[in-house]
Short mmCIF file of C-alpha atoms in Angstrom, two decimals:
data_model
loop_
_atom_site.label_atom_id
_atom_site.label_comp_id
_atom_site.label_asym_id
_atom_site.label_seq_id
_atom_site.Cartn_x
_atom_site.Cartn_y
_atom_site.Cartn_z
CA MET A 1 31.97 13.56 65.25
CA SER A 2 34.13 16.33 66.57
CA VAL A 3 33.34 17.93 69.88
CA LEU A 4 34.93 21.21 68.92
CA ARG A 5 33.43 22.44 65.70
CA ASP A 6 34.83 25.01 63.32
CA ASP A 7 32.18 27.51 64.26
CA ASP A 8 33.19 27.31 67.90
CA ILE A 9 36.09 29.50 67.04
CA THR A 10 36.05 32.84 65.35
CA GLU A 11 38.58 32.22 62.64
CA THR A 12 39.66 35.75 62.07
CA GLY A 13 43.24 34.59 61.90
CA ASP A 14 44.36 37.04 64.54
CA HIS A 15 45.54 36.80 68.10
CA VAL A 16 42.09 37.56 69.45
CA ALA A 17 40.55 34.40 67.96
CA LEU A 18 43.14 32.17 69.55
CA GLY A 19 42.84 34.02 72.84
CA GLN A 20 39.09 33.55 72.84
CA ALA A 21 39.37 29.83 72.09
CA LEU A 22 41.86 29.19 74.87
CA GLU A 23 39.43 28.11 77.57
CA ARG A 24 37.93 25.42 75.37
CA LEU A 25 41.02 24.46 73.43
CA TYR A 26 43.60 24.30 76.19
CA PRO A 27 42.33 21.18 78.02
CA ARG A 28 41.91 19.35 74.72
CA VAL A 29 45.39 20.15 73.48
CA TYR A 30 46.71 19.29 76.93
CA ARG A 31 45.18 15.80 76.66
CA ALA A 32 46.57 15.37 73.14
CA VAL A 33 50.05 16.34 74.35
CA ALA A 34 49.71 13.92 77.26
CA GLY A 35 48.82 11.11 74.86
CA ILE A 36 51.51 11.84 72.30
CA THR A 37 54.24 12.08 74.94
CA ALA A 38 52.88 9.20 77.03
CA GLY A 39 55.59 7.53 79.04
CA SER A 40 58.32 9.96 77.97
CA GLY A 41 58.48 11.78 81.29
CA LEU A 42 58.23 15.13 79.47
CA ASP A 43 56.34 17.92 81.18
CA VAL A 44 52.91 18.01 79.54
CA ASP A 45 52.06 21.44 80.93
CA ASP A 46 55.30 23.01 79.65
CA LEU A 47 54.81 21.52 76.19
CA THR A 48 51.19 22.66 75.99
CA GLN A 49 52.16 26.18 76.96
CA GLU A 50 55.00 26.13 74.45
CA ALA A 51 52.62 24.96 71.72
CA PHE A 52 50.10 27.73 72.39
CA LEU A 53 52.78 30.38 72.59
CA LYS A 54 54.22 29.18 69.31
CA ALA A 55 50.77 29.29 67.73
CA TYR A 56 50.19 32.75 69.14
CA ARG A 57 53.50 34.10 67.90
CA ASN A 58 53.05 32.57 64.46
CA ILE A 59 49.36 33.30 64.01
CA ASP A 60 50.24 35.45 60.99
CA SER A 61 51.31 32.31 59.16
CA PHE A 62 47.89 30.71 59.69
CA ARG A 63 46.51 30.65 56.16
CA GLY A 64 43.06 29.31 56.91
CA ASP A 65 43.54 26.13 54.86
CA SER A 66 42.45 24.21 57.94
CA SER A 67 40.53 25.29 61.01
CA LEU A 68 42.35 27.18 63.71
CA TYR A 69 42.18 24.32 66.16
CA THR A 70 43.51 21.65 63.77
CA TRP A 71 46.32 24.09 63.03
CA THR A 72 46.98 24.40 66.77
CA TYR A 73 46.93 20.62 67.13
CA ARG A 74 49.50 20.33 64.37
CA ILE A 75 51.77 22.82 66.13
CA ALA A 76 51.30 20.96 69.42
CA ARG A 77 52.22 17.66 67.81
CA ASN A 78 55.34 19.17 66.26
CA VAL A 79 56.35 20.66 69.60
CA CYS A 80 55.97 17.20 71.17
CA LEU A 81 57.96 15.47 68.45
CA ASP A 82 60.73 18.08 68.66
CA ALA A 83 60.91 17.67 72.43
CA MET A 84 61.04 13.88 72.17
CA ARG A 85 63.71 14.08 69.47
CA ARG A 86 65.80 16.46 71.58
CA ARG A 87 65.47 14.16 74.53
CA LYS A 88 66.38 11.11 72.49
CA PHE A 89 69.33 12.97 71.01
CA ARG A 90 70.61 13.71 74.48
CA GLY A 91 70.24 10.07 75.34
CA GLN A 92 67.76 10.85 78.03
CA PHE A 93 64.66 9.42 76.45
CA ILE A 94 63.60 6.90 78.96
CA PHE A 95 60.18 5.74 79.82
CA ASP A 96 60.57 7.01 83.32
CA TRP A 97 57.67 5.17 84.80
CA PHE A 98 58.61 1.96 83.13
CA LYS A 99 62.33 1.80 83.83
CA GLN A 100 61.81 1.75 87.53
CA PRO A 101 58.37 0.34 88.00
CA ASP A 102 56.59 1.73 90.96
CA SER A 103 55.51 -0.94 93.38
CA ASP A 104 51.94 0.23 92.81
CA TYR A 105 52.26 -0.73 89.19
CA GLU A 106 53.26 -4.33 89.23
CA PHE A 107 52.45 -6.40 86.20
CA PRO A 108 49.25 -8.25 86.83
CA ASP A 109 48.59 -11.79 85.85
CA PRO A 110 47.01 -11.40 82.40
CA SER A 111 44.43 -14.01 83.26
CA ASN A 112 43.28 -11.96 86.23
CA THR A 113 41.58 -8.95 84.64
CA ASP A 114 40.32 -7.69 87.98
CA VAL A 115 43.87 -6.79 88.93
CA ALA A 116 44.22 -4.42 85.98
CA GLU A 117 40.73 -3.01 86.33
CA ASN A 118 41.33 -2.13 89.91
CA LYS A 119 44.55 -0.33 89.07
CA ASP A 120 44.78 2.93 87.24
CA THR A 121 43.97 1.94 83.67
CA ARG A 122 45.63 5.14 82.49
CA TYR A 123 49.01 3.67 83.38
CA TRP A 124 48.47 0.71 81.10
CA ILE A 125 47.01 2.82 78.35
CA ASP A 126 50.06 5.09 78.47
CA LYS A 127 52.38 2.15 78.51
CA ALA A 128 50.65 0.68 75.45
CA LEU A 129 50.66 4.09 73.72
CA ALA A 130 54.37 4.51 74.40
CA ARG A 131 55.04 1.26 72.60
CA LEU A 132 53.30 2.37 69.43
CA PRO A 133 55.32 3.97 66.63
CA GLU A 134 54.64 7.71 66.67
CA ASP A 135 52.50 7.76 63.50
CA PHE A 136 50.17 5.19 64.97
CA ARG A 137 50.14 6.79 68.41
CA SER A 138 49.02 10.11 66.93
CA VAL A 139 46.02 8.64 65.12
CA ILE A 140 44.93 6.86 68.30
CA VAL A 141 45.30 10.05 70.30
CA PHE A 142 43.42 12.22 67.82
CA ARG A 143 40.64 9.70 67.22
CA GLU A 144 40.21 7.93 70.54
CA ILE A 145 41.06 10.72 72.96
CA GLN A 146 40.19 13.81 70.93
CA ASP A 147 37.28 12.36 68.96
CA LEU A 148 38.39 14.17 65.80
CA SER A 149 37.03 13.18 62.38
CA TYR A 150 39.15 11.39 59.79
CA HIS A 151 39.21 14.60 57.79
CA GLU A 152 40.52 16.61 60.71
CA ILE A 153 43.16 14.00 61.51
CA SER A 154 44.23 13.94 57.88
CA GLN A 155 44.71 17.72 58.02
CA ILE A 156 46.74 17.56 61.20
CA LEU A 157 48.97 14.71 60.03
CA ASP A 158 48.95 15.81 56.40
CA ILE A 159 48.01 12.37 55.09
CA PRO A 160 45.04 11.15 53.03
CA GLU A 161 41.87 10.13 54.85
CA GLY A 162 42.22 6.54 53.62
CA THR A 163 45.63 6.35 55.25
CA VAL A 164 44.15 7.68 58.48
CA LYS A 165 41.60 4.85 58.48
CA SER A 166 44.00 2.03 57.67
CA ARG A 167 46.54 3.40 60.13
CA LEU A 168 43.83 3.58 62.75
CA PHE A 169 42.96 -0.05 62.11
CA LYS A 170 46.57 -1.13 62.67
CA ALA A 171 47.02 1.18 65.66
CA ARG A 172 43.91 -0.22 67.36
CA LYS A 173 45.13 -3.74 66.69
CA MET A 174 48.51 -2.98 68.26
CA MET A 175 46.91 -1.24 71.23
CA ARG A 176 44.49 -4.10 71.79
CA GLU A 177 47.32 -6.65 71.68
CA GLN A 178 49.43 -4.62 74.10
CA LEU A 179 46.54 -4.13 76.50
CA GLU A 180 45.73 -7.83 76.36
CA LEU A 181 49.29 -8.54 77.42
CA TYR A 182 48.79 -6.26 80.42
CA GLY A 183 45.49 -7.87 81.24
CA VAL A 184 43.45 -4.77 80.44
CA THR A 185 40.15 -5.38 78.72
CA PRO A 186 37.55 -2.84 77.61
CA MET B 1 43.72 -0.11 46.37
CA ASN B 2 43.95 -3.71 47.45
CA ASP B 3 41.09 -5.56 49.11
CA ILE B 4 42.75 -5.88 52.50
CA LYS B 5 43.42 -2.15 52.81
CA ARG B 6 39.85 -1.38 51.71
CA LEU B 7 38.48 -3.81 54.28
CA GLU B 8 40.69 -2.33 57.01
CA GLU B 9 39.29 1.09 56.22
CA ARG B 10 35.71 -0.21 56.34
CA ILE B 11 36.39 -2.00 59.63
CA THR B 12 37.60 1.30 61.06
CA GLU B 13 34.44 3.02 59.86
CA ALA B 14 32.37 0.22 61.40
CA ILE B 15 34.18 0.52 64.75
CA ASP B 16 33.54 4.26 64.70
CA GLY B 17 29.83 3.68 64.08
CA LEU B 18 29.80 5.20 60.63
CA LEU B 19 28.25 2.26 58.75
CA SER B 20 24.56 1.50 58.41
CA ASP B 21 23.21 -1.93 59.36
CA GLN B 22 23.11 -2.86 55.71
CA GLN B 23 26.74 -1.82 55.21
CA LEU B 24 27.73 -3.73 58.33
CA SER B 25 26.12 -6.89 56.99
CA ALA B 26 27.89 -6.42 53.68
CA LEU B 27 31.19 -5.92 55.47
CA GLU B 28 30.74 -9.04 57.57
CA GLY B 29 29.91 -10.94 54.40
CA ASP B 30 33.10 -9.72 52.74
CA LEU B 31 35.13 -10.59 55.83
CA GLN B 32 34.09 -14.25 55.60
CA HIS B 33 36.82 -14.64 52.99
CA TYR B 34 39.39 -13.18 55.40
CA PRO B 35 39.14 -15.05 58.73
CA GLU B 36 41.99 -13.12 60.34
CA LEU B 37 40.40 -9.78 59.54
CA LEU B 38 37.03 -11.04 60.68
CA ASN B 39 38.53 -12.08 63.99
CA GLU B 40 40.26 -8.69 64.37
CA TYR B 41 37.02 -6.92 63.48
CA ARG B 42 35.20 -8.79 66.24
CA MET B 43 37.95 -8.03 68.73
CA GLN B 44 38.03 -4.33 67.86
CA MET B 45 34.26 -4.06 68.16
CA GLY B 46 34.83 -4.36 71.90
CA GLY B 47 36.45 -0.90 71.82
CA LEU B 48 39.47 0.46 73.66
CA PRO B 49 39.33 1.98 77.13
CA VAL B 50 41.43 4.93 75.98
CA ARG B 51 38.82 7.69 75.98
CA SER B 52 37.46 6.88 79.40
CA SER B 53 40.89 6.71 80.97
CA TYR B 54 41.81 10.12 79.56
CA ALA B 55 38.54 11.81 80.46
CA ASN B 56 39.92 12.96 83.79
CA VAL B 57 43.22 14.23 82.45
CA GLN B 58 43.02 17.95 83.08
CA PRO B 59 45.56 20.76 83.16
CA ASP B 60 46.02 22.62 86.40
CA PRO B 61 43.33 25.27 86.91
CA PHE B 62 45.75 28.18 86.57
CA ALA B 63 47.36 26.97 83.35
CA VAL B 64 45.25 29.16 81.08
CA SER B 65 45.80 32.30 83.14
CA ARG B 66 49.53 31.58 83.17
CA LEU B 67 49.43 31.21 79.41
CA ARG B 68 47.55 34.50 79.02
CA GLN B 69 50.26 36.15 81.08
CA LYS B 70 52.91 34.68 78.80
CA MET B 71 50.96 35.84 75.76
CA ARG B 72 50.88 39.37 77.10
CA SER B 73 54.65 39.25 77.60
CA ALA B 74 54.97 37.75 74.13
CA ASN B 75 53.23 40.82 72.72
CA GLN B 76 55.90 43.00 74.25
CA ASP B 77 58.87 41.00 73.02
CA GLN B 78 57.34 39.98 69.73
CA TRP B 79 59.90 42.11 67.87
CA GLN B 80 62.72 40.11 69.50
CA TYR B 81 61.06 36.87 68.49
CA ASP B 82 60.55 38.15 64.96
CA ALA B 83 64.16 39.33 64.81
CA ILE B 84 65.43 35.90 65.87
CA ARG B 85 63.09 34.22 63.42
CA ILE B 86 64.23 36.47 60.57
CA PHE B 87 67.84 35.95 61.58
CA LYS B 88 67.40 32.18 61.58
CA ARG B 89 65.52 32.14 58.33
CA TYR B 90 67.42 34.67 56.26
CA VAL B 91 70.71 35.79 57.78
CA LEU B 92 71.77 32.34 58.91
CA ALA B 93 70.68 30.81 55.63
CA SER B 94 72.47 33.43 53.54
CA GLY B 95 75.59 33.09 55.75
CA LEU B 96 75.59 29.38 55.15
CA GLY B 97 75.10 30.09 51.46
CA VAL B 98 78.19 32.31 51.37
CA ILE B 99 80.25 29.66 53.16
CA LEU B 100 79.04 26.98 50.77
CA PHE B 101 79.86 29.25 47.84
CA PHE B 102 83.45 29.69 48.96
CA VAL B 103 83.81 25.99 49.72
CA ALA B 104 82.50 25.22 46.26
CA LEU B 105 84.95 27.70 44.71
CA HIS B 106 87.75 25.97 46.50
CA VAL B 107 86.71 22.50 45.43
CA ILE B 108 85.94 23.15 41.75
CA PRO B 109 89.00 22.14 39.61
CA GLY B 110 90.96 25.02 38.20
CA THR B 111 90.21 27.33 41.04
CA THR B 112 92.52 25.67 43.50
CA ASN B 113 96.28 25.75 43.98
CA ASP B 114 96.60 22.49 42.12
CA ASN B 115 98.64 24.16 39.38
CA ASP B 116 101.25 25.32 41.87
CA MET B 117 101.37 21.86 43.39
CA ILE B 118 101.83 20.27 39.98
CA ASP B 119 104.64 22.72 39.21
CA ASP B 120 106.35 21.77 42.46
CA GLU B 121 106.00 18.07 41.69
CA ILE B 122 107.40 18.51 38.18
CA SER B 123 110.41 20.42 39.44
CA ILE B 124 111.06 17.74 42.09
CA MET B 125 110.79 15.08 39.39
CA PHE B 126 113.26 16.94 37.17
CA GLU B 127 115.68 17.32 40.07
CA SER B 128 115.61 13.59 40.75
CA LEU B 129 116.06 12.82 37.05
CA GLU B 130 119.02 15.17 36.97
CA GLN B 131 120.51 13.40 39.96
CA ASP B 132 119.92 10.01 38.33
CA ALA B 133 121.68 11.27 35.21
CA LEU B 134 124.62 12.42 37.34
CA SER B 135 124.73 9.03 39.06
CA TRP B 136 124.90 7.25 35.71
CA SER B 137 127.67 9.52 34.54
CA ASP B 138 129.56 8.74 37.77
CA ILE B 139 129.15 5.00 37.11
CA GLU B 140 130.33 5.40 33.53
CA ASN B 141 133.31 7.37 34.72
CA GLY B 142 134.10 4.66 37.29
CA THR B 143 133.41 6.84 40.23
CA THR B 144 130.73 6.31 42.92
CA SER B 145 128.37 8.83 44.22
CA LYS B 146 126.63 8.98 47.51
CA ARG B 147 123.14 10.23 47.39
#
């Protein structure tokens, strides 16, 4: 199920392993960060770099309970949540795109699906993601965008696999309902 | 585990293509008793356009080389990072511990200045009683006193 398998990465638990995995891992973590922080206006590139640097500096604490890349994902998610919390604490957490809608992104008539299809679907996906509670957003990001297995998601989020599945069911339901409101259909 | 949660989990597995045809038929049979879930199952089978819309999300081409540069710098100042981390974890924690210890000492009864305060209050009380006694003696003697 997963695109990036355990044996893709030499899990020696040292800096070299992470360094070697960078080319493959970076774009994937970047996409995960983009999904988790969707609509927050936070700098995805900065957060991704911060996550990798944090992983690199703390590689000694990697115990090998999970694979190196799920461990990196977990760090990336924590970096995102910390950044969003800091932003919220400062009272600056605004959905930048959504507070002042760009004229290119006008709400379409839900009955006219062509309008949404012709626009950048990513905008609507991000808008729907931003409306999900964080726990649900993460499972959508890790399953739908990252194509990770339930087991891998359960390791990243530190929840049982059954919870991953039921949470995924609810998250998909919420996403579908939001996207329907915006006139976006699969 | 209740039936609804179990069915939700199986729906998720079905959406992700993890059930055999036989299992799918069994699931659909079970869902007949739960029309709302059956409806949601059918809706979710259509999939979400999330993956396709994120397929083109890419970091800038120099991001990895920039990160490698930062990692090299991180190697050089790793001791600073470690020092800050150790400070945060141990020195700061033990400092807070010492402060909490002294606060606790101050708050625990018997270790405060309560005794001195009580002594002061008792002496004030005695003084006022003494004055009251004097006032009564003034009244008995037919004289007035101004307090």
